[in-house]
Coordinates of C-alpha atoms in Angstrom, one line a residue:
M17 CA 104.4 79.9 104.1
K18 CA 107.6 80.0 101.8
S19 CA 106.3 82.7 99.4
T20 CA 105.6 84.8 102.5
L21 CA 108.9 84.3 103.9
A22 CA 110.4 85.1 100.5
L23 CA 108.7 88.4 100.5
I24 CA 109.6 89.2 104.0
F25 CA 113.3 88.2 103.8
D26 CA 114.1 89.0 100.0
R27 CA 117.8 89.6 98.7
Y28 CA 117.2 93.2 98.5
T29 CA 116.3 93.6 102.3
L30 CA 119.4 91.6 103.0
A31 CA 121.4 93.7 100.5
L32 CA 120.3 97.0 102.3
I33 CA 121.4 95.8 105.8
S34 CA 124.6 94.6 104.4
T35 CA 125.0 98.2 102.6
V36 CA 124.4 99.8 106.0
L37 CA 126.9 97.4 107.9
L38 CA 129.6 98.2 105.1
A39 CA 129.1 102.0 105.5
S40 CA 129.3 101.4 109.3
L41 CA 132.7 99.4 109.0
L42 CA 134.2 101.0 105.9
P43 CA 132.6 104.4 105.4
C44 CA 133.7 106.3 102.3
R45 CA 135.9 109.4 103.4
G46 CA 137.5 112.6 101.9
Q47 CA 138.2 113.0 98.0
A48 CA 136.7 109.5 97.5
A49 CA 133.5 110.6 99.2
E50 CA 133.4 113.6 97.0
V51 CA 133.7 111.5 93.7
L52 CA 131.1 109.0 95.0
G53 CA 128.6 111.8 95.7
V54 CA 128.7 112.9 92.1
V55 CA 128.3 109.4 91.0
T56 CA 125.4 108.9 93.4
N57 CA 123.6 111.9 91.9
G58 CA 124.2 110.4 88.5
A59 CA 122.7 107.2 89.8
I60 CA 119.7 109.0 91.3
A61 CA 118.8 110.5 87.9
L62 CA 119.2 107.2 86.2
L63 CA 116.9 105.6 88.6
F64 CA 114.1 107.9 88.0
F65 CA 114.8 107.7 84.2
L66 CA 114.0 104.1 84.4
H67 CA 111.0 104.9 86.6
G68 CA 109.7 106.9 83.8
A69 CA 110.5 104.5 81.1
K70 CA 109.0 101.4 83.0
L71 CA 105.7 103.3 83.6
S72 CA 103.0 102.1 81.3
R73 CA 100.7 104.7 80.0
E74 CA 97.8 102.2 79.1
A75 CA 97.8 100.8 82.6
V76 CA 97.6 104.3 84.2
I77 CA 94.8 105.2 81.9
A78 CA 92.8 102.1 82.7
G79 CA 92.7 103.1 86.4
L80 CA 92.1 106.7 85.9
T81 CA 88.3 106.5 85.9
N82 CA 88.3 105.5 89.6
W83 CA 89.0 109.0 90.8
R84 CA 87.3 108.7 94.3
L85 CA 89.8 105.9 95.1
H86 CA 92.8 107.8 93.7
L87 CA 91.8 110.9 95.9
L88 CA 91.3 108.9 99.0
V89 CA 94.8 107.2 98.5
L90 CA 96.4 110.7 98.0
A91 CA 94.5 112.1 101.1
C92 CA 96.1 109.2 103.3
T93 CA 99.5 109.6 101.7
F94 CA 99.6 113.3 101.8
V95 CA 97.3 114.6 104.6
L96 CA 96.7 111.6 107.0
F97 CA 100.3 110.7 107.3
P98 CA 101.7 114.3 107.6
L99 CA 99.2 114.8 110.2
L100 CA 100.2 111.9 112.3
G101 CA 103.8 112.9 111.9
F102 CA 103.1 116.3 113.0
L103 CA 101.0 115.5 116.2
T104 CA 103.6 112.8 117.3
Q105 CA 106.7 114.9 116.7
S106 CA 106.9 116.2 120.2
L107 CA 106.5 112.7 121.6
A108 CA 109.1 111.0 119.1
T109 CA 111.5 113.7 120.0
K110 CA 111.5 112.7 123.7
I111 CA 111.7 109.2 122.7
V112 CA 114.4 109.0 120.2
G113 CA 115.8 112.5 119.9
A114 CA 115.3 115.5 117.6
Q115 CA 117.0 114.0 114.3
L116 CA 115.4 110.7 114.3
A117 CA 112.0 112.3 115.1
L118 CA 112.6 114.7 112.1
G119 CA 113.3 111.4 110.0
I120 CA 109.9 110.2 111.2
L121 CA 108.4 113.4 110.2
F122 CA 110.0 113.2 106.8
L123 CA 108.9 109.6 106.3
C124 CA 105.4 110.8 106.7
T125 CA 105.6 113.4 103.8
L126 CA 106.8 110.8 101.3
P127 CA 104.6 109.5 98.6
S128 CA 103.6 105.7 98.3
T129 CA 105.5 102.8 96.9
V130 CA 104.8 101.7 93.2
Q131 CA 106.2 98.2 92.6
S132 CA 105.3 96.6 96.1
S133 CA 102.0 98.3 96.4
I134 CA 101.0 96.7 92.9
A135 CA 102.5 93.5 93.9
F136 CA 100.7 93.1 97.3
T137 CA 97.5 94.1 95.6
S138 CA 97.5 91.7 92.9
I139 CA 98.5 88.9 95.4
A140 CA 95.5 89.8 97.5
H141 CA 93.1 89.9 94.4
G142 CA 92.7 93.8 94.6
N143 CA 92.0 96.2 91.8
V144 CA 95.6 96.1 90.1
P145 CA 94.7 98.8 87.3
A146 CA 93.8 101.3 90.1
A147 CA 96.7 100.2 92.0
V148 CA 99.1 101.0 89.3
C149 CA 97.5 104.6 88.6
A150 CA 97.1 105.4 92.3
A151 CA 100.6 104.5 93.3
S152 CA 102.0 106.0 89.9
A153 CA 100.2 109.3 90.7
S154 CA 101.4 109.4 94.2
S155 CA 105.1 108.8 93.4
L156 CA 105.0 111.7 90.7
L157 CA 103.0 114.2 92.9
G158 CA 105.6 113.4 95.5
I159 CA 108.1 115.0 93.6
F160 CA 106.3 118.5 94.1
V161 CA 104.1 117.8 97.3
T162 CA 106.9 116.1 99.5
P163 CA 109.5 119.1 99.5
L164 CA 106.5 121.4 100.2
L165 CA 105.5 119.5 103.2
V166 CA 109.1 119.2 104.6
G167 CA 109.3 122.9 104.2
L168 CA 105.9 123.5 105.8
L169 CA 106.3 120.9 108.6
M170 CA 110.1 120.6 109.3
H171 CA 111.3 124.1 108.4
T172 CA 113.9 122.7 106.5
G173 CA 116.3 125.7 106.2
A174 CA 116.6 126.2 110.0
A175 CA 115.8 123.0 111.6
A176 CA 117.6 120.4 109.1
G177 CA 120.3 122.2 107.5
G178 CA 118.4 121.7 104.1
A179 CA 117.4 124.0 101.2
S180 CA 114.2 126.2 101.3
S181 CA 111.1 124.4 99.9
L182 CA 111.2 126.2 96.5
G183 CA 114.9 125.5 96.2
A184 CA 114.3 122.0 97.1
I185 CA 111.7 121.7 94.7
K186 CA 113.9 123.2 92.0
G187 CA 116.7 120.3 92.9
I188 CA 114.2 117.7 93.0
V189 CA 112.6 118.9 89.4
L190 CA 116.0 118.9 87.8
Q191 CA 117.4 115.6 89.5
L192 CA 114.3 113.5 89.5
F193 CA 111.3 114.8 87.4
V194 CA 113.3 116.0 84.5
P195 CA 114.7 112.3 84.1
F196 CA 111.4 110.8 84.7
V197 CA 109.7 112.8 82.0
L198 CA 112.6 112.0 79.6
G199 CA 112.1 108.3 80.3
Q200 CA 108.3 108.7 79.7
M201 CA 108.9 110.6 76.4
L202 CA 111.5 107.7 75.3
R203 CA 109.3 104.8 76.4
P204 CA 107.9 104.5 72.8
W205 CA 111.2 103.8 71.6
I206 CA 113.0 102.1 74.6
G207 CA 110.0 100.6 76.2
K208 CA 110.2 97.1 74.8
F209 CA 113.6 97.0 75.6
I210 CA 113.1 97.9 79.3
D211 CA 110.2 95.3 79.4
R212 CA 112.3 92.5 78.0
H213 CA 115.3 93.3 80.2
K214 CA 113.5 93.8 83.2
K215 CA 115.9 91.8 85.4
V216 CA 118.9 93.8 84.4
I217 CA 116.9 97.1 84.9
G218 CA 115.9 96.0 88.3
L219 CA 119.6 95.3 89.2
V220 CA 120.4 98.7 88.1
D221 CA 117.3 100.3 89.9
R222 CA 118.2 98.5 93.2
G223 CA 121.8 99.1 92.9
S224 CA 121.3 102.8 92.5
I225 CA 119.3 102.8 95.7
L226 CA 122.1 100.6 97.5
L227 CA 124.8 103.4 96.3
V228 CA 122.7 106.2 97.6
V229 CA 122.2 104.2 101.0
Y230 CA 126.0 103.7 101.4
T231 CA 126.9 107.2 100.5
A232 CA 124.4 108.7 103.0
F233 CA 125.4 106.3 105.9
S234 CA 129.2 106.6 105.2
E235 CA 128.7 110.5 105.7
A236 CA 126.4 109.9 108.8
V237 CA 129.0 107.5 110.2
V238 CA 132.0 109.7 109.6
A239 CA 129.9 112.4 111.6
G240 CA 129.2 110.0 114.6
L241 CA 125.7 108.4 113.9
W242 CA 126.3 105.3 115.7
Q243 CA 127.8 107.5 118.6
Q244 CA 124.5 109.0 118.9
V245 CA 122.1 106.2 118.2
S246 CA 122.2 103.3 120.7
L247 CA 120.5 99.8 120.5
Q248 CA 117.7 101.0 122.7
T249 CA 117.0 104.1 120.7
L250 CA 116.8 101.7 117.3
L251 CA 114.5 99.6 119.2
L252 CA 112.3 102.5 120.5
L253 CA 112.5 103.9 116.8
L254 CA 111.3 100.3 115.2
L255 CA 108.4 100.5 117.9
L256 CA 107.4 104.1 116.7
C257 CA 107.4 102.6 113.0
C258 CA 105.1 99.9 114.0
V259 CA 102.8 102.0 115.6
L260 CA 102.6 104.5 112.8
L261 CA 101.9 101.6 110.3
A262 CA 99.4 99.9 112.6
I263 CA 97.4 103.3 112.7
A264 CA 97.7 103.8 108.9
L265 CA 96.6 100.4 108.2
L266 CA 93.5 100.7 110.5
V267 CA 92.6 103.9 109.1
T268 CA 92.7 102.9 105.6
S269 CA 91.0 99.8 105.9
Q270 CA 88.1 101.4 107.7
L271 CA 88.0 104.4 105.3
G272 CA 87.4 102.2 102.4
K273 CA 84.2 100.6 104.3
V274 CA 83.0 103.9 105.4
F275 CA 82.8 105.2 101.7
G276 CA 81.4 102.0 100.3
F277 CA 84.1 101.0 98.3
P278 CA 83.9 97.1 97.0
L279 CA 86.6 94.8 98.5
E280 CA 88.8 95.0 95.5
D281 CA 89.1 98.8 95.9
R282 CA 89.3 98.4 99.6
I283 CA 92.5 96.2 99.2
T284 CA 93.9 98.7 96.7
I285 CA 93.3 101.6 99.3
L286 CA 94.9 99.5 102.3
F287 CA 98.2 98.7 100.3
C288 CA 98.5 102.1 98.3
G289 CA 97.5 104.2 101.1
S290 CA 99.4 103.0 104.1
K291 CA 102.8 102.5 102.6
K292 CA 105.9 104.8 101.9
S293 CA 108.5 104.6 99.1
L294 CA 112.1 103.9 99.9
A295 CA 112.9 104.2 96.4
S296 CA 111.8 107.8 96.3
G297 CA 112.4 108.8 99.8
I298 CA 116.3 107.9 100.0
P299 CA 117.0 110.1 96.6
M300 CA 114.8 113.0 98.0
A301 CA 116.5 113.0 101.4
N302 CA 119.9 113.2 99.3
V303 CA 118.7 116.4 97.7
L304 CA 116.7 117.9 100.7
F305 CA 119.1 117.6 103.6
A306 CA 122.7 118.3 104.2
G307 CA 125.4 115.9 104.0
S308 CA 125.6 114.0 107.3
A309 CA 122.1 114.6 108.3
V310 CA 120.7 112.2 105.5
G311 CA 121.8 108.9 107.3
A312 CA 119.9 109.7 110.4
I313 CA 116.9 111.1 108.5
V314 CA 116.6 107.8 106.1
L315 CA 117.0 105.6 109.2
P316 CA 113.2 105.7 110.2
L317 CA 112.3 105.2 106.4
M318 CA 114.7 102.2 106.2
L319 CA 113.0 100.7 109.3
F320 CA 109.4 101.5 108.3
H321 CA 110.2 100.2 104.8
Q322 CA 111.1 96.7 106.4
V323 CA 108.2 96.6 108.8
Q324 CA 105.7 97.4 106.1
L325 CA 106.9 94.5 103.9
M326 CA 106.6 92.2 106.5
V327 CA 103.1 93.4 107.5
C328 CA 101.7 93.8 104.0
A329 CA 103.2 90.3 103.1
V330 CA 101.0 88.5 105.7
L331 CA 97.9 90.7 105.0
A332 CA 98.4 89.9 101.3
Q333 CA 98.5 86.2 101.8
R334 CA 95.4 86.3 104.1
Y335 CA 93.4 88.1 101.3
A336 CA 94.5 85.6 99.0
R337 CA 93.4 82.7 101.1
Q338 CA 90.1 84.3 101.6
A339 CA 89.6 84.7 97.9
A340 CA 90.6 81.2 97.2
A341 CA 88.2 79.9 99.9
A342 CA 85.2 82.2 98.6
V343 CA 85.5 81.1 94.9
P344 CA 82.7 78.6 95.1
A345 CA 80.6 81.1 96.8
G346 CA 81.2 83.8 94.2
E347 CA 82.5 86.2 96.8
Y348 CA 84.8 86.8 99.7
T349 CA 84.9 89.4 102.7

């Protein structure tokens, strides 16, 4: 129980909530906001540089052979989710308003998480090498696929005040992909240093996200976000996120059975195919959308992120208990 609670209510979650509260009470304004915007762009580049430097090529190569699993995870991430978002867009707009509904649609276009997908797969005794490969491939492809899906589904330029899809891809390539590739290229020289200082690197990684969250919500608060979003709307938005995650978990769990995957692979499909990346989503939103729109756009993602952590923590512990109970029999279901 203690480990489950630690996964659900970790320090990072509390830090995210505190950052939103700080931005709500003391938003950054004027020239300070402009300076912080420049610093934020640098932090985003650093974040993806570290992602590239941390990614082990050996672990990815070890999982590449399971191509059926990877195709299914990518299909859930970039086909199933966007389809769900598109089909529910009209209903979501009526329930929570147009901008938050766009945030839900943006959430549906994002790649899967990397760290938490692998962590939950490991806890649940799933196929960890395949999870590393599937989550990493999703994150990398998302740099290109997400802005294309945003342009296709959200008509970014007209509806959300963002750039065209081609311009968005260019911005993301320069700010996210180039640092990522540079980190990968330098891994042979800095990889051991990165691995030895994981705690410090993790603080820089998470600190970058907190900085982007503070900048985005400051701008949104100054533009009147909390005058537009009531407590009732927040609760309805949370409900929509719960329903979306429930559908994704149900579909991914059933698809693994339908296609005849062994349990270890089904666990990987469940955790990698049903989750969305806060670490990729917030920087991408910062590139894709105009100033004050970012706060409202990422609000559904932040709620979904917390819900997926809570639910997946419980599921991972359940699979772990099943594995422990089935050891004498040599299998578990």
